[in-house]
Structure formats: structure tokens, C-alpha cells
N, CA and C of each residue as an Amber inpcrd file, in Angstrom:
protein
   669
  16.3860000 -14.8240000  32.6340000  15.4970000 -15.4240000  32.3230000
  14.0110000 -15.7120000  33.2350000  13.2550000 -15.8660000  32.7160000
  12.3230000 -16.5800000  33.2210000  11.9910000 -17.4690000  33.0960000
  12.0040000 -18.6040000  34.2260000  11.7820000 -20.2100000  33.4830000
  10.8850000 -21.0320000  34.6580000   9.8960000 -21.5700000  33.9270000
   9.6650000 -22.5650000  34.7010000   9.4080000 -23.8500000  34.4960000
   9.6800000 -24.2020000  35.6460000   9.5780000 -26.2480000  35.5510000
   8.4880000 -26.2330000  36.3740000   8.2870000 -27.7250000  35.1850000
   6.8970000 -28.6780000  35.7130000   7.4590000 -29.8110000  36.3120000
   6.8000000 -30.3060000  38.0490000   7.6290000 -30.8320000  38.7820000
   8.9850000 -30.4780000  38.9950000   7.8710000 -28.9830000  39.5670000
   9.3450000 -28.2450000  40.4630000  10.3140000 -29.0800000  41.4690000
   9.8160000 -29.6690000  42.3740000  10.2530000 -30.4820000  43.2610000
  10.9840000 -31.8140000  42.9900000  10.7860000 -31.9170000  41.8240000
  11.8000000 -33.5640000  40.8580000  13.6590000 -33.3810000  41.8060000
  13.9820000 -34.2720000  41.4860000  15.1520000 -34.3920000  41.9020000
  16.3610000 -33.2260000  41.0820000  15.9640000 -33.2350000  39.4000000
  16.5440000 -32.6660000  38.3010000  16.5620000 -31.1000000  38.4260000
  14.8380000 -31.1310000  38.9090000  14.3830000 -29.6750000  38.9560000
  15.1230000 -29.1910000  40.4380000  14.9050000 -29.2960000  41.5760000
  15.4660000 -28.5760000  41.8980000  16.5410000 -28.4830000  42.1450000
  18.0230000 -29.0470000  41.2700000  19.8870000 -28.9630000  40.9460000
  18.9640000 -28.2360000  39.9240000  18.7590000 -28.2020000  38.7800000
  18.6130000 -26.5420000  37.7180000  17.8660000 -26.0470000  38.5250000
  16.8250000 -25.6580000  39.4940000  16.7640000 -24.4780000  39.7040000
  17.6910000 -24.1510000  40.7470000  18.6140000 -24.3350000  41.0370000
  20.1440000 -24.1140000  42.0960000  20.5940000 -23.6210000  40.9530000
  20.9150000 -23.9170000  39.8990000  22.1900000 -23.4670000  39.0700000
  21.3510000 -22.0330000  38.7560000  20.3710000 -22.3700000  37.9170000
  19.6890000 -21.3100000  37.2210000  19.0930000 -19.4240000  38.3730000
  19.6720000 -19.8320000  39.5620000  19.1910000 -19.0340000  40.3920000
  20.4890000 -18.4280000  40.5700000  21.5840000 -19.2480000  40.9630000
  22.6560000 -18.8940000  41.2330000  23.0840000 -18.0020000  39.8060000
  22.5280000 -18.1590000  38.5200000  23.2030000 -17.3870000  37.5000000
  22.4840000 -15.6830000  37.7030000  21.3290000 -15.5410000  38.3480000
  20.7370000 -14.5160000  38.1670000  19.0110000 -15.0470000  37.9980000
  18.7940000 -16.2900000  37.0890000  17.2840000 -16.3680000  36.3870000
  16.1730000 -16.6040000  37.1830000  15.1350000 -16.1430000  36.7370000
  14.3360000 -15.6790000  37.9610000  13.3930000 -17.7050000  37.5400000
  13.5210000 -18.2080000  38.8120000  12.6750000 -19.8250000  38.5940000
  11.6380000 -20.4870000  39.4390000  10.0490000 -20.7310000  38.3680000
   9.1630000 -20.6100000  39.2970000   8.3820000 -22.3890000  39.2600000
   8.6780000 -22.8880000  39.9210000   8.6620000 -24.3640000  40.0140000
   7.2700000 -24.3040000  40.3180000   6.5760000 -26.2040000  39.4730000
   5.3010000 -26.0540000  40.1210000   5.3190000 -27.4060000  40.0500000
   4.4060000 -27.3010000  41.4020000   4.4020000 -27.9780000  42.5520000
   2.7480000 -28.5820000  42.6230000   2.9540000 -29.7510000  43.2530000
   1.4160000 -30.2820000  43.6750000   1.5380000 -30.5170000  45.2540000
   2.0090000 -30.4160000  45.8180000   2.0200000 -30.6360000  47.1920000
   2.6300000 -29.5370000  48.0700000   1.8170000 -28.7860000  48.8100000
   2.4490000 -27.8190000  49.5650000   3.3970000 -27.3470000  50.7130000
   3.6350000 -28.6060000  51.1040000   5.2250000 -29.3820000  51.7600000
   6.4830000 -28.8370000  50.8320000   6.0700000 -29.3370000  49.5410000
   7.6240000 -29.1580000  48.6830000   7.9890000 -27.2430000  48.4940000
   6.6920000 -26.0510000  48.8590000   7.1200000 -25.3280000  48.7040000
   8.5100000 -24.4580000  49.0310000   8.4430000 -24.4950000  50.3260000
   9.4870000 -24.1910000  50.8180000  11.1150000 -25.2330000  50.5740000
  11.1050000 -26.5060000  49.7000000  11.9210000 -27.1140000  49.1020000
  12.4150000 -25.7970000  48.1360000  11.5760000 -25.2790000  47.4000000
  11.7510000 -25.2410000  45.9160000  12.3660000 -23.6900000  46.6030000
  12.0280000 -22.7840000  47.4160000  12.2500000 -21.6050000  47.8620000
  14.1470000 -21.9620000  48.0050000  14.1450000 -22.8110000  48.6510000
  15.5460000 -23.1940000  49.2530000  16.9800000 -23.1640000  48.4390000
  15.9520000 -24.0250000  47.2960000  16.8310000 -23.9930000  46.0470000
  16.8610000 -22.8400000  45.7310000  16.2300000 -21.2500000  46.1860000
  16.6690000 -20.2920000  45.4040000  15.3860000 -19.9810000  44.2550000
  14.2880000 -20.4570000  44.0320000  13.3490000 -20.1800000  43.0250000
  11.8050000 -20.1600000  43.9090000  10.6190000 -19.8830000  43.3520000
   9.5440000 -19.9890000  43.3750000   8.5220000 -20.9380000  43.2230000
   7.3940000 -20.9930000  44.2470000   6.8580000 -21.8170000  43.6620000
   4.9280000 -21.9270000  43.3100000   4.7370000 -22.5850000  42.2130000
   2.8480000 -22.6170000  42.4000000   2.5520000 -23.6700000  42.5620000
   1.1120000 -23.8430000  43.1870000   0.9200000 -24.9840000  43.4740000
   0.0850000 -25.5030000  42.3140000  -0.3180000 -25.9820000  41.4010000
  -1.1580000 -26.8110000  40.7070000  -0.4850000 -28.3840000  40.6560000
  -2.3250000 -29.5150000  40.5090000  -1.7270000 -30.2520000  40.2050000
  -1.9170000 -30.7660000  39.0450000  -0.5270000 -30.6600000  37.8160000
  -0.5900000 -31.7070000  36.2700000  -1.8350000 -32.9080000  36.0060000
  -2.5580000 -33.1540000  37.1270000  -2.9420000 -34.5520000  36.5160000
  -4.3560000 -33.6360000  36.9140000  -4.7710000 -32.6520000  37.1060000
  -6.3210000 -32.1030000  37.5550000  -6.2120000 -30.5680000  36.7270000
  -5.3270000 -30.3820000  36.4250000  -5.2800000 -29.0150000  36.2240000
  -6.1320000 -28.6210000  34.7250000  -6.7200000 -27.2250000  34.3530000
  -6.9890000 -26.9970000  32.8070000  -5.7170000 -26.2330000  32.2320000
  -5.8430000 -26.1010000  31.1900000  -4.6930000 -25.2080000  30.1650000
  -4.7240000 -24.2460000  30.8720000  -5.6870000 -23.5380000  30.9480000
  -5.6430000 -21.9580000  31.1870000  -5.5040000 -21.8740000  32.5400000
  -5.1320000 -22.3530000  33.2140000  -4.7270000 -22.4020000  34.9200000
  -2.9130000 -22.8150000  34.7560000  -2.7120000 -23.4090000  33.6360000
  -1.4000000 -23.6070000  33.5260000  -0.2820000 -22.5830000  32.5420000
  -1.6430000 -21.8440000  31.6550000  -1.2370000 -20.7500000  30.9390000
  -0.9200000 -19.4930000  31.9850000  -1.8760000 -19.5250000  32.9040000
  -1.4820000 -18.2080000  34.2850000  -0.1540000 -18.4200000  35.0130000
  -0.2780000 -19.9510000  35.0870000   1.3900000 -20.2170000  36.1260000
   2.4250000 -19.4200000  35.1880000   2.6290000 -20.2860000  33.6240000
   3.7350000 -20.0650000  32.7740000   3.4550000 -18.4290000  32.0730000
   2.6610000 -18.0550000  32.1990000   3.0700000 -16.4650000  31.7240000
   3.9610000 -15.5710000  31.7320000   4.5270000 -14.9130000  31.1510000
   5.4640000 -14.0910000  30.9750000   6.5590000 -14.7350000  31.4360000
   6.3990000 -16.2350000  30.5270000   8.2430000 -16.7690000  31.1750000
   8.5390000 -17.1340000  29.6870000  10.0850000 -17.0520000  29.7650000
  11.0540000 -17.3010000  28.7280000  11.2360000 -18.6030000  28.5240000
  10.9650000 -19.2570000  29.1980000  11.0150000 -21.2420000  28.9280000
  10.3760000 -21.6120000  29.8230000  10.3270000 -22.8440000  29.0720000
   9.4850000 -24.0160000  30.5690000   9.9670000 -25.0460000  29.9330000
  10.4220000 -25.7310000  31.2490000  11.0720000 -26.6650000  31.4010000
   9.9050000 -28.1240000  31.6180000  10.0230000 -29.0820000  31.4410000
   8.8140000 -30.5960000  31.8590000   9.8590000 -31.7040000  32.3630000
   9.8940000 -31.6460000  33.3880000  11.0610000 -32.1920000  34.3090000
  10.0540000 -33.1520000  35.4340000   8.4160000 -33.3430000  35.3940000
   7.8610000 -33.8960000  35.8440000   7.3080000 -35.7860000  35.7730000
   6.8500000 -36.0140000  36.6900000   6.7390000 -37.8860000  36.0040000
   6.4160000 -38.2000000  37.3080000   6.0980000 -39.7480000  36.7500000
   5.2710000 -40.1760000  37.6920000   4.8760000 -40.7940000  38.9140000
   6.8830000 -41.3000000  38.9670000   6.9980000 -41.6510000  40.3490000
   7.4790000 -43.4480000  39.9490000   8.3100000 -43.7910000  40.4310000
   8.5090000 -45.5290000  40.3880000   7.4210000 -46.7900000  41.0280000
   6.4920000 -46.3030000  41.8570000   5.7440000 -47.2140000  41.9430000
   4.1710000 -46.4830000  41.7790000   4.0660000 -46.0970000  40.2130000
   2.7720000 -45.2160000  39.5340000   2.4390000 -46.5490000  39.4590000
   0.8900000 -46.4810000  39.0330000  -0.0870000 -47.4110000  38.5230000
   0.2500000 -46.8020000  36.6400000  -0.2920000 -47.4730000  35.7210000
   0.0520000 -47.4350000  34.6090000  -1.1450000 -46.3310000  34.4840000
  -2.3300000 -45.9560000  35.0510000  -3.0750000 -44.8340000  34.9960000
  -2.7370000 -43.8690000  35.2200000  -1.7590000 -43.9330000  36.4010000
  -0.8100000 -42.7620000  36.4840000  -0.0690000 -42.3480000  35.9190000
   0.7640000 -42.9670000  35.4150000   2.0500000 -43.0810000  34.1070000
   1.4490000 -42.4490000  32.8600000   0.4940000 -42.8080000  32.9320000
  -0.4470000 -41.8500000  31.4130000  -0.5240000 -40.8990000  31.7360000
  -0.8790000 -40.7990000  33.2270000  -1.3840000 -38.9830000  32.8880000
  -0.4360000 -38.2280000  33.3970000   0.6550000 -38.5160000  34.1590000
   1.7860000 -37.6880000  34.3200000   2.6980000 -37.6080000  33.1560000
   3.2820000 -39.0780000  32.5290000   4.3560000 -39.1550000  31.3580000
   3.9880000 -38.7160000  30.2070000   2.3900000 -38.7960000  29.7380000
   2.2890000 -38.1890000  28.6450000   1.3730000 -36.8770000  28.4760000
  -0.1300000 -37.0510000  29.3590000  -1.0950000 -36.5810000  29.2660000
  -1.0320000 -34.7810000  29.4940000   0.3850000 -34.8350000  30.9440000
   0.7060000 -33.6120000  31.5300000   1.6660000 -32.8440000  30.0560000
   2.4260000 -33.8490000  29.7760000   3.5120000 -33.8360000  28.9970000
   2.3430000 -32.5270000  27.8870000   1.8370000 -32.9440000  27.3750000
   0.7030000 -32.0940000  25.8820000  -0.2290000 -31.0890000  26.4710000
  -0.6120000 -31.5620000  28.0900000  -1.2510000 -30.8040000  28.7740000
  -0.6650000 -28.8890000  29.0150000   0.8200000 -29.0580000  29.3800000
   1.5130000 -28.3400000  29.6110000   2.3040000 -27.1820000  28.5740000
   2.4550000 -28.2190000  27.5240000   2.5910000 -27.5950000  26.0330000
   1.4020000 -26.5990000  25.6090000   0.2130000 -27.5670000  25.5750000
  -1.0890000 -26.5890000  25.7070000  -1.1010000 -24.8800000  26.0410000
  -0.8230000 -25.2900000  27.4210000  -0.2430000 -24.1000000  28.1440000
   0.0930000 -23.5440000  28.1610000   1.5720000 -23.4680000  27.5170000
   2.7400000 -22.7840000  27.6080000   2.0730000 -21.9640000  26.0090000
   1.9030000 -22.1550000  24.6270000   1.3160000 -21.6780000  23.6360000
   0.3030000 -21.1200000  23.6030000  -0.3660000 -21.2760000  24.7830000
  -1.5920000 -20.3030000  24.6470000  -1.4730000 -19.2670000  25.9140000
   0.0070000 -19.3500000  26.5540000   0.2220000 -18.4000000  27.0550000
   1.9970000 -17.3540000  26.0620000   2.0500000 -17.8180000  25.3150000
   2.5910000 -17.1090000  24.5830000   4.1650000 -17.6790000  24.6170000
   4.6240000 -18.4370000  25.3850000   6.4280000 -19.1850000  25.3790000
   6.5080000 -20.2750000  24.2890000   7.7520000 -20.0940000  23.7580000
   7.5680000 -21.2300000  22.8410000   8.5750000 -21.7300000  23.3000000
   9.4960000 -21.0860000  24.0140000  10.6010000 -22.4740000  23.8050000
   9.6060000 -23.2290000  25.4250000  10.4070000 -24.5180000  25.0460000
   9.8930000 -25.6720000  25.7020000  10.8360000 -26.7780000  26.0880000
  11.5990000 -27.5080000  26.8220000  12.2550000 -28.4900000  26.9220000
  11.8540000 -29.1050000  27.7620000  11.7850000 -30.7600000  27.2400000
  10.4330000 -31.7600000  27.8950000  12.1910000 -32.6530000  28.3120000
  13.1130000 -32.8560000  29.3310000  13.1100000 -34.3740000  29.6880000
  12.6360000 -35.6620000  29.8820000  13.6710000 -36.7520000  29.0830000
  12.3250000 -37.4550000  28.8720000  13.5600000 -38.8580000  28.9600000
  13.8310000 -40.1870000  28.7780000  14.4730000 -40.6050000  28.8150000
  14.9020000 -41.6500000  27.3830000  16.7760000 -42.1960000  27.7580000
  17.6610000 -42.4250000  27.1830000  16.8450000 -43.8800000  26.2240000
  15.6770000 -44.4650000  27.0770000  15.0980000 -45.7110000  26.1430000
  14.1930000 -45.5510000  25.5100000  13.0980000 -44.6060000  25.5180000
  12.1450000 -43.8710000  24.9230000  11.9640000 -44.8410000  23.6580000
  13.1780000 -44.8430000  23.0120000  13.2350000 -45.4610000  20.8440000
  13.8120000 -46.4980000  21.1330000  13.4400000 -47.2460000  22.5810000
  13.9340000 -49.2150000  22.7110000  12.9830000 -49.7350000  21.8230000
  12.9690000 -50.3360000  20.7930000  12.1980000 -51.0350000  19.9120000
  11.5500000 -52.5290000  20.8580000  12.5180000 -53.1090000  22.0150000
  12.1570000 -54.1310000  22.3460000  11.7690000 -53.8440000  24.1920000
  10.7580000 -54.3290000  24.7120000  10.7220000 -53.8800000  25.9180000
  10.5120000 -55.5420000  26.8080000  10.3790000 -56.5340000  25.9140000
  11.3450000 -57.5350000  26.6100000  12.2320000 -57.2220000  27.7690000
  11.6450000 -58.0140000  29.2620000  12.9350000 -57.7870000  30.1830000
  13.7130000 -56.8550000  30.8810000  12.3180000 -55.7880000  30.5060000
  12.9360000 -54.2030000  31.6300000  11.9560000 -55.1930000  32.3380000
  10.9830000 -55.1880000  32.3330000  10.0070000 -55.0740000  33.5370000
   8.8870000 -53.7350000  32.8190000   7.7050000 -54.4760000  33.3500000
   6.2220000 -54.4410000  33.1260000   6.3560000 -53.1420000  33.3450000
   6.3370000 -52.3290000  34.7750000   6.5340000 -51.2990000  35.2360000
   6.7440000 -50.3050000  34.1290000   8.7730000 -50.5350000  34.1200000
   9.3890000 -49.4890000  33.2890000   8.7500000 -50.0490000  31.8800000
   7.9230000 -50.8210000  30.9700000   7.6520000 -50.4010000  29.6570000
   6.9380000 -50.2270000  29.6020000   5.9070000 -49.6190000  30.8170000
   4.2260000 -48.9570000  30.7320000   5.0520000 -47.4170000  30.8520000
   6.2150000 -47.1490000  31.7590000   6.7230000 -46.0670000  31.7770000
   7.0530000 -45.6430000  30.8350000   7.7280000 -46.1860000  29.5240000
   8.7230000 -46.2120000  28.5270000   7.0450000 -45.4930000  27.6930000
   6.3960000 -46.5220000  27.1590000   5.3070000 -46.3090000  26.4250000
   4.5200000 -44.9250000  26.4050000   4.7120000 -44.6880000  27.9040000
   3.8530000 -43.4470000  27.9430000   4.5960000 -42.2730000  27.6000000
   6.1290000 -42.3280000  27.9240000   6.8860000 -41.6650000  27.5000000
   7.0800000 -41.6050000  25.5090000   7.2260000 -42.5390000  25.1760000
   7.1070000 -42.6560000  23.6280000   6.1810000 -41.7870000  23.1030000
   4.6450000 -41.9370000  23.8640000   4.0080000 -41.1470000  23.7760000
   3.8400000 -39.6370000  23.6360000   4.7800000 -39.3700000  24.7430000
   4.4880000 -38.2170000  24.7940000   5.5870000 -37.4700000  24.0200000
   6.8860000 -38.2190000  23.7440000   7.6400000 -37.6040000  22.8330000
   6.7410000 -36.9390000  20.8870000   6.2380000 -37.9820000  20.8580000
   5.3460000 -37.9590000  19.7130000   4.7200000 -36.6240000  19.6320000
   3.9970000 -36.6740000  20.5480000   3.4260000 -35.1270000  20.7700000
   4.3510000 -33.9680000  21.1400000   5.3550000 -33.6470000  21.4430000
   6.5260000 -33.1190000  21.1430000   6.9360000 -32.6690000  20.1650000
   6.9670000 -33.8010000  19.2000000   7.3430000 -33.8390000  17.3780000
   6.3480000 -32.9820000  16.6660000   5.2860000 -32.9940000  17.0970000
   4.4330000 -32.4420000  16.3760000   3.4990000 -31.0710000  16.7700000
   4.8740000 -30.6440000  17.2950000   4.6000000 -29.2220000  18.1020000
   5.1780000 -27.8950000  17.1150000   4.3180000 -27.4640000  16.4350000
   5.0070000 -26.3450000  15.4910000   5.0160000 -24.6860000  15.8090000
   4.4520000 -24.8390000  16.9330000   4.2670000 -23.4360000  17.9440000
   5.1570000 -23.8280000  18.7960000   5.8720000 -24.2110000  18.7710000
   7.1050000 -24.5380000  20.1990000   8.0930000 -24.2020000  19.5770000
   9.3250000 -24.2660000  20.1240000  10.4880000 -23.9410000  19.6910000
  11.0500000 -25.2380000  21.0690000  11.2680000 -26.5460000  20.6780000
  11.3560000 -27.7300000  21.7880000  12.6420000 -28.3230000  21.3170000
  13.1000000 -29.0570000  22.7300000  14.1490000 -29.5740000  22.6670000
  13.9510000 -30.7320000  23.6760000  14.2080000 -31.6890000  22.8620000
  14.0220000 -33.2920000  24.1090000  15.5000000 -33.2090000  24.1910000
  15.6150000 -33.8350000  26.0700000  17.0630000 -34.4840000  26.5760000
  16.8790000 -36.0270000  26.6940000  17.4170000 -36.8880000  26.2660000
  17.4050000 -38.2380000  26.5690000  18.2490000 -38.3690000  27.8900000
  18.1560000 -38.1670000  29.0740000  18.8850000 -38.7640000  29.8340000
  19.3580000 -40.6340000  30.2160000  20.5990000 -40.6290000  30.6460000
  20.7070000 -42.3040000  30.4430000  20.3570000 -42.1380000  32.0100000
  20.6360000 -43.5740000  32.5680000  19.8460000 -43.9720000  34.2890000
  20.4830000 -42.8130000  35.0430000  19.6750000 -42.3370000  35.8300000
  20.0130000 -40.8000000  36.4680000  20.6180000 -41.6300000  38.1360000
  21.4830000 -40.7780000  38.6010000  22.1430000 -40.8750000  39.8800000
  22.7050000 -40.0340000  40.5050000  22.3620000 -39.7090000  41.6570000
  22.8840000 -38.9420000  42.7380000  23.9360000 -38.2280000  43.2140000
  24.6050000 -38.9940000  42.4540000  26.2790000 -38.4790000  42.5090000
  26.7470000 -36.3390000  41.9300000  27.5370000 -36.6770000  43.1820000
  27.7700000 -34.9800000  42.8010000  27.8340000 -34.1770000  41.2140000
  28.1090000 -35.0750000  40.4350000  28.1140000 -34.7510000  39.0670000
  29.7980000 -34.3140000  38.6340000  29.9450000 -34.3720000  37.4410000
  31.5620000 -34.6000000  37.0910000  31.4190000 -33.0600000  36.4290000
  30.7480000 -32.2170000  35.6530000  30.8870000 -30.6530000  35.2350000
  31.2180000 -31.9960000  33.6560000  31.0220000 -33.1730000  33.1840000
  31.7840000 -33.2720000  31.8140000  30.3410000 -34.4910000  31.8740000
  30.0180000 -34.3240000  30.6910000  29.0950000 -36.0530000  30.0850000
  29.4890000 -36.3270000  28.1290000  28.6020000 -37.0490000  27.5700000
  28.7720000 -37.3250000  26.9420000  27.1850000 -37.3920000  26.0350000
  27.3040000 -35.6570000  25.2860000  25.8140000 -35.6880000  24.8380000
  26.3120000 -35.8110000  23.2040000  24.5420000 -36.3840000  23.0290000
  25.2000000 -36.9350000  20.8210000  23.5840000 -36.7840000  20.9810000
  23.5730000 -36.1520000  19.7410000  22.2440000 -36.0970000  18.9300000
  21.4190000 -37.2480000  19.1230000  20.3730000 -37.2160000  18.9700000
  19.1910000 -38.4850000  19.0490000  18.4550000 -38.4250000  17.5180000
  17.9240000 -39.5800000  17.7480000  16.8110000 -39.3350000  16.6680000
  15.6580000 -40.5360000  17.2350000  14.8080000 -40.4710000  16.1090000
  13.3320000 -41.4470000  16.4850000  13.6830000 -42.8000000  15.7390000
  14.6730000 -42.9900000  15.8460000  14.4610000 -44.3270000  15.2470000
  15.1640000 -45.6950000  16.4690000  14.8530000 -46.5600000  16.1550000
  14.4120000 -47.4920000  17.3050000  16.2070000 -48.2160000  17.7290000
  16.6130000 -48.2340000  18.8480000  17.4900000 -48.6670000  18.8770000
  17.4770000 -50.3630000  19.0010000  18.4500000 -51.6910000  19.0090000
  18.1900000 -52.4680000  19.5490000  18.4530000 -53.1120000  20.1360000
  18.3540000 -51.9530000  21.3000000  17.9620000 -52.8340000  22.5120000
  18.0090000 -51.5730000  23.5500000  17.6740000 -52.1180000  25.1350000
  17.7580000 -50.8400000  26.2400000  19.2040000 -50.5250000  26.0950000
  19.4110000 -49.0500000  26.9040000  20.8510000 -49.1480000  27.2820000
  20.9080000 -48.5810000  28.9860000  21.6540000 -48.7770000  29.3440000
  21.9800000 -48.1820000  30.8840000  22.8580000 -47.7780000  31.0710000
  23.5520000 -47.0740000  30.4560000  24.3530000 -45.6830000  30.7060000
  23.7150000 -45.0550000  32.0960000  24.9690000 -44.3870000  32.9660000
  24.5000000 -43.4540000  33.7730000  24.7570000 -42.1650000  33.6880000
  24.2490000 -41.2420000  34.0730000  24.6510000 -39.8550000  34.0660000
  23.8400000 -39.5280000  35.9750000  24.3110000 -38.2310000  36.2570000
  24.3140000 -37.7690000  37.2050000  23.1310000 -37.2660000  36.7860000
  22.2170000 -36.6240000  38.1170000  21.4050000 -35.1140000  37.6090000
  21.7070000 -34.3800000  37.7240000  23.2360000 -33.8890000  38.9550000
  23.8150000 -32.6970000  38.5270000  24.2890000 -32.4620000  37.2090000
  24.5390000 -33.6340000  36.7780000  24.9920000 -33.1780000  35.2820000
  24.2430000 -33.5780000  33.8750000  23.1420000 -33.5190000  34.3320000
  21.6050000 -33.3490000  33.4980000  21.1400000 -31.9050000  33.7540000
  21.4820000 -31.0050000  34.6830000  20.5700000 -30.5480000  35.4050000
  21.3650000 -29.2350000  34.4510000  22.8810000 -29.4220000  34.5500000
  24.0480000 -28.5680000  34.2900000  23.7740000 -28.3330000  32.7940000
  23.4740000 -29.5200000  31.6270000  22.9870000 -29.1290000  30.1580000
  21.6840000 -28.7700000  30.1610000  20.3830000 -29.2920000  30.9060000
  19.6890000 -28.5220000  30.4170000  19.8870000 -27.2670000  30.6900000
  20.1830000 -26.0750000  31.8090000  20.7820000 -25.2510000  31.6870000
  21.3640000 -24.4740000  30.6320000  22.3900000 -25.0200000  29.9920000
  23.4560000 -24.6550000  28.9940000  22.5010000 -24.8070000  27.5550000
  21.7670000 -25.7540000  27.7560000  20.2120000 -25.5400000  26.2690000
  19.7380000 -24.5370000  26.4160000  18.8260000 -24.3110000  27.7570000
  18.1580000 -22.9670000  27.3560000  18.9280000 -21.6150000  26.4800000
  20.1630000 -21.8410000  26.4150000  20.8100000 -20.5590000  26.2550000
  20.9910000 -20.6630000  24.7680000  20.6960000 -22.1310000  24.6270000
  21.2720000 -21.8930000  23.1190000  20.0800000 -21.7320000  22.3480000
  19.3070000 -21.3460000  21.3090000  18.3310000 -21.3090000  20.9730000
  18.1640000 -22.5290000  19.8640000  19.2450000 -22.7320000  19.5630000
  19.9670000 -23.7160000  17.7970000  19.4880000 -24.6090000  18.5880000
  19.2770000 -25.4630000  19.6160000  18.7110000 -26.7270000  19.9950000
  17.6810000 -26.6780000  19.5160000  16.3730000 -25.6840000  19.4430000
  15.1720000 -26.6550000  19.3650000  15.1340000 -27.0990000  17.7980000
  14.4320000 -27.6540000  18.2760000  14.0010000 -28.9940000  16.8380000
  14.7530000 -30.2130000  17.4260000  15.5380000 -30.1710000  17.9320000
  16.5570000 -31.2840000  18.2590000  16.0030000 -32.2570000  19.5440000
  16.7410000 -33.4570000  19.4540000  16.7150000 -34.1760000  20.4630000
  17.9840000 -34.5710000  20.9700000  18.5250000 -35.2400000  22.1660000
  20.1600000 -35.1040000  22.8140000  19.7780000 -36.1490000  23.5660000
  20.9290000 -36.7360000  23.6410000  21.1150000 -38.0460000  24.5570000
  22.4330000 -38.0360000  25.1240000  22.4750000 -38.4160000  26.6760000
  23.2030000 -37.3740000  27.4110000  23.1250000 -38.6620000  28.4790000
  24.6650000 -38.8450000  28.4580000  25.3600000 -40.4010000  29.4820000
  26.7290000 -39.7840000  30.0750000  27.3130000 -40.2250000  31.3010000
  28.3860000 -39.8940000  31.7340000  29.2340000 -39.7370000  30.5750000
  29.7900000 -38.4960000  30.7980000  31.4990000 -38.8330000  29.2820000
  32.4080000 -37.5000000  30.0430000  33.7050000 -37.5710000  29.1320000
  34.1440000 -36.3350000  29.5890000  34.3500000 -34.9470000  28.8960000
  33.4920000 -34.7340000  27.9090000  33.5110000 -33.7270000  27.2300000
  32.9330000 -32.7240000  28.2320000  33.3420000 -31.1180000  28.7720000
  32.8650000 -30.3130000  29.4620000  31.4340000 -30.0980000  28.6170000
  30.2450000 -29.7750000  29.5550000  28.7130000 -29.6130000  29.5120000
  28.6900000 -28.2110000  28.3310000  29.7250000 -26.9230000  28.4510000
  29.7590000 -26.3890000  28.0590000  29.8270000 -26.5180000  26.5720000
  31.2460000 -27.5620000  26.6580000  31.5750000 -27.9200000  24.8380000
  30.6110000 -28.6560000  24.0890000  30.2160000 -29.8790000  24.9180000
  29.0760000 -31.0270000  24.6710000  28.1550000 -30.1420000  24.3520000
  27.1700000 -29.5120000  24.3340000  26.5610000 -28.4120000  23.9180000
  26.1650000 -28.1720000  22.6610000  27.5370000 -27.9720000  21.9490000
  28.1440000 -27.1040000  20.8540000  27.9620000 -28.4520000  19.6620000
  27.2590000 -29.4960000  19.9560000  27.7460000 -30.3770000  19.0690000
  26.2630000 -30.5120000  18.0700000
């Protein structure tokens, strides 16, 4: 398969690139910083320079043309302003989906957050609350697409550990839970789940929550 990853230099994205390249897939990472190109290449992929805050739909479509799937794993970063969070965590998702649809790429995986459905933003900090509002709006864009075979993955609190190869993966829903969750999951395991979901077209139209757990990834994705 040919996979395009928006946010190709991210911590999940580079791990996913290594996994996909190791199994023989072709990976193209969309990056905005030319200094990141070599890191993507070192992970086994190729890179294309494109700033998703300024790109056009035509530019995105040209970048993803010929792909079997697009994974959106870009993000605004911990210190981003509210305006940048809206651009990267909401508007860029819509942009990439529009580009994928224009290029005829139907499969779309979106990396979201475990707390997107959280009903109460109090007590979690304004920066995180702004981030979640942007991610919620992005998910609404995703759910509305009938021209894409989308899957949404909501990871728990991300860690940089080596990964266990096992997770707790549960079908999500669009209902708000009573409060924020802070279950942890290694980025390596999130990458493993994404790679497995790419192989499973039956996961289209579904939302999953992933945290650390005891079920091997290959078995977990069969839920």
C-alpha cells in the first residue's frame, strides 16, 4: 500500500512510518519544515513539503494522489495559540479530507483524543480545553463525510515508552462521558493500532478508544 501521513514528523507518525516501511508499504510524510525531511527518510519514508496552515486543496490533492489511504496525525503543539489550534486541529483536517476526496483517496484515518467527547472542560486548563474544542469540531467534519471511508482513533494520554504490543481498544461513541480520562498509552502501540486498522476496511465508519491494555493489537482490532 501507499500511505500518506499528514504531520509526517510527529512522534506517532514517525513510529507508524517505521512500521509500515518495515512491512513493505510505501510511506509519504507531509511536513512543513525542510529540516524534518531527513528524519522521515531515516524512518523509511519519503517526505513532501507542505504547510497545512497555508496549503490549498489542490496542493493537498497533488500530494496524496495515488495513495491507498491518508492518515491525519498532525497537531498544533503544546504551546500553540487558540488561532493555531483551530487551523491545525480543525481546519487542516477538513483541508486534508477535501484533498483526499479530490484525489480519489477514500480511506482516511484520523488521530483524535480520548477526551474529545468530554462534556465538562472545567479543571483541565484553558489550553487543553481549546485543543479539545478544535478536535471535537474536526470529528464533526469527519463524521459528515460520506465520500470517505473514515476511521477515528482516540488515544489516551500519550507516552514515549517502547510499547507493549498490547492495548485496550474499545469502540467509541459520540456521546460525552462524565469527565476527562487520563489513561495512558504508548505512542508505539498507537502506531501499531493504526497500521492494523489500515489493513481492515471493516473498521471504516467506526470510532475507537485506545489505552494501554493486555490484548495483543492484532486481536484487539477485531472488535
